[in-house]
Coordinates of C-alpha atoms in Angstrom, one line a residue:
M1 CA 117.5 16.4 29.6
Q2 CA 118.1 14.8 33.0
I3 CA 116.1 14.7 36.2
G4 CA 117.8 13.4 39.3
G5 CA 120.8 12.3 37.3
R6 CA 118.7 10.1 35.0
A7 CA 118.2 10.8 31.3
L8 CA 114.6 11.4 30.2
K9 CA 113.2 9.8 27.0
E10 CA 112.6 12.6 24.5
I11 CA 110.6 12.3 21.3
D12 CA 111.4 14.9 18.8
G13 CA 110.6 15.6 15.1
A14 CA 112.7 16.4 12.1
L15 CA 112.2 18.9 9.3
S16 CA 113.0 16.7 6.3
A17 CA 110.0 16.3 4.0
E18 CA 111.5 13.4 2.0
G19 CA 108.9 10.7 1.5
I20 CA 106.1 12.7 3.2
R21 CA 102.8 13.2 1.4
V22 CA 101.3 16.6 2.1
G23 CA 97.9 18.0 1.2
L24 CA 97.7 21.8 1.2
V25 CA 94.2 23.4 1.4
V26 CA 94.3 27.0 0.3
S27 CA 91.5 29.6 0.3
R28 CA 90.9 31.6 -2.9
F29 CA 89.4 34.5 -0.8
N30 CA 92.0 37.1 -0.1
E31 CA 94.1 35.5 -2.9
L32 CA 96.8 38.1 -2.9
V33 CA 97.7 36.9 0.6
T34 CA 96.9 33.2 0.4
E35 CA 99.0 32.8 -2.8
R36 CA 102.0 34.1 -0.8
L37 CA 101.3 31.7 2.0
L38 CA 101.1 28.8 -0.5
E39 CA 104.3 29.9 -2.3
G40 CA 106.0 30.0 1.1
A41 CA 104.8 26.5 2.1
L42 CA 105.6 24.9 -1.3
G43 CA 109.1 26.6 -1.3
Y44 CA 109.8 25.2 2.2
L45 CA 108.6 21.7 1.2
R46 CA 110.8 21.7 -1.9
R47 CA 113.8 22.8 0.1
A48 CA 113.1 20.2 2.7
G49 CA 113.2 17.4 0.1
A50 CA 109.5 16.9 -0.8
D51 CA 108.8 15.2 -4.1
P52 CA 106.4 17.2 -6.1
D53 CA 104.4 14.0 -6.7
D54 CA 103.8 13.8 -3.0
L55 CA 102.2 17.3 -2.8
T56 CA 98.5 18.0 -3.5
V57 CA 97.1 21.5 -3.5
V58 CA 93.3 21.8 -3.0
R59 CA 91.8 25.2 -3.6
V60 CA 88.5 26.2 -1.9
P61 CA 86.4 29.3 -2.1
G62 CA 87.0 30.7 1.4
S63 CA 88.4 29.9 4.9
F64 CA 85.1 28.4 6.0
E65 CA 85.5 25.6 3.4
I66 CA 89.1 24.8 4.5
P67 CA 88.2 22.3 7.3
Q68 CA 85.8 20.4 4.9
A69 CA 88.5 19.9 2.3
A70 CA 91.1 19.1 5.0
R71 CA 88.9 16.4 6.4
R72 CA 88.4 14.8 3.0
L73 CA 92.2 14.8 2.4
A74 CA 92.8 13.3 5.8
E75 CA 90.2 10.6 5.2
S76 CA 91.6 9.8 1.8
G77 CA 94.6 7.9 3.1
R78 CA 96.8 9.8 0.6
C79 CA 98.3 12.3 2.9
D80 CA 100.6 12.1 5.9
A81 CA 99.8 15.7 6.8
V82 CA 97.5 18.5 5.9
V83 CA 98.4 22.2 5.8
C84 CA 95.5 24.7 6.0
L85 CA 96.1 28.1 4.5
G86 CA 93.8 31.1 4.5
T87 CA 93.3 34.7 5.5
L88 CA 90.6 36.3 7.5
I89 CA 90.6 40.1 7.7
K90 CA 88.6 41.9 10.3
G91 CA 85.8 44.0 8.8
E92 CA 83.2 46.2 10.4
T93 CA 80.8 43.4 11.4
D94 CA 81.0 40.4 13.8
H95 CA 81.2 38.0 10.9
Y96 CA 85.0 37.9 11.3
D97 CA 84.9 36.8 14.9
Y98 CA 82.4 34.0 14.2
L99 CA 84.3 32.8 11.2
A100 CA 87.7 32.9 12.9
S101 CA 86.5 30.9 15.8
T102 CA 84.6 28.4 13.7
V103 CA 87.4 27.8 11.3
T104 CA 90.0 27.4 14.0
S105 CA 87.9 24.9 16.0
A106 CA 87.0 22.9 12.9
I107 CA 90.6 22.6 11.7
A108 CA 91.7 21.5 15.2
R109 CA 88.9 18.9 15.1
V110 CA 90.0 17.5 11.8
G111 CA 93.5 16.8 13.3
L112 CA 92.2 15.3 16.5
E113 CA 89.6 13.1 14.7
S114 CA 91.8 12.0 11.8
G115 CA 94.9 11.3 13.8
L116 CA 97.0 13.1 11.2
P117 CA 99.0 16.3 11.7
V118 CA 96.9 19.1 10.5
S119 CA 98.6 22.5 10.7
Y120 CA 97.1 25.9 11.0
G121 CA 98.2 28.5 8.5
V122 CA 95.1 30.7 8.6
L123 CA 96.0 34.3 9.2
T124 CA 93.6 36.4 11.3
A125 CA 94.5 40.0 10.7
A126 CA 93.1 43.4 11.5
T127 CA 94.1 44.8 8.1
S128 CA 95.1 43.7 4.6
R129 CA 98.5 45.2 5.2
Q130 CA 99.0 43.2 8.4
A131 CA 98.0 40.0 6.6
L132 CA 100.5 40.7 3.8
E133 CA 103.3 41.4 6.3
R134 CA 102.6 38.0 7.8
A135 CA 102.6 36.4 4.4
G136 CA 106.3 37.2 3.7
I137 CA 106.6 40.9 3.4
K138 CA 107.8 41.8 6.9
H139 CA 107.2 39.2 9.6
G140 CA 108.2 36.0 7.9
N141 CA 105.8 33.7 6.0
K142 CA 103.2 31.9 8.1
G143 CA 102.7 29.4 5.2
V144 CA 106.3 28.3 5.7
E145 CA 105.7 27.9 9.5
A146 CA 102.6 25.9 8.9
A147 CA 104.4 23.5 6.5
Q148 CA 107.3 23.2 8.9
A149 CA 104.9 22.3 11.7
A150 CA 103.2 19.7 9.6
I151 CA 106.4 18.0 8.6
E152 CA 107.8 18.1 12.2
M153 CA 104.6 16.6 13.5
V154 CA 104.7 13.7 11.0
H155 CA 108.1 12.8 12.4
V156 CA 106.9 13.2 16.0
F157 CA 103.9 10.9 15.3
R158 CA 106.2 8.3 13.6
N159 CA 108.6 8.5 16.5
L160 CA 105.8 8.2 19.1
K161 CA 104.5 5.1 17.3
S162 CA 107.9 3.4 17.4
E163 CA 108.4 4.3 21.1
I164 CA 104.9 3.4 22.4

């Protein structure tokens, strides 16, 4: 890209997972959906060249526990990125709204405080069908997208470090 005839410095990421250590935190609650998200994320990482020894899957009871495990992974020094996978389905009470807001904020905070790429693959859906559609049935697989984002951000961070 150029402005005024001068080239701008651009820092970009890549999608190769070779040599990148990834922690994946997945909720057991709504397991029919979260297992599809995990399968999508792991499938992408394998295709992108990840070594199975560089992948760690941590299972937690529900979406509320995802940020806690993500923080431990980030603090461990054993991961270059953390992928958070879960599903929240709206019910008849306000519980969904509080949980979605809290989990989203806490996952973002883990990334900001740890300095590691922490990607968000927590579905917030109105119905179980909608969640399944976003887990690979109809509208792509958000687990794949979360894994891609994590890998790309690892490369962006590495490139930023070498440029700054």
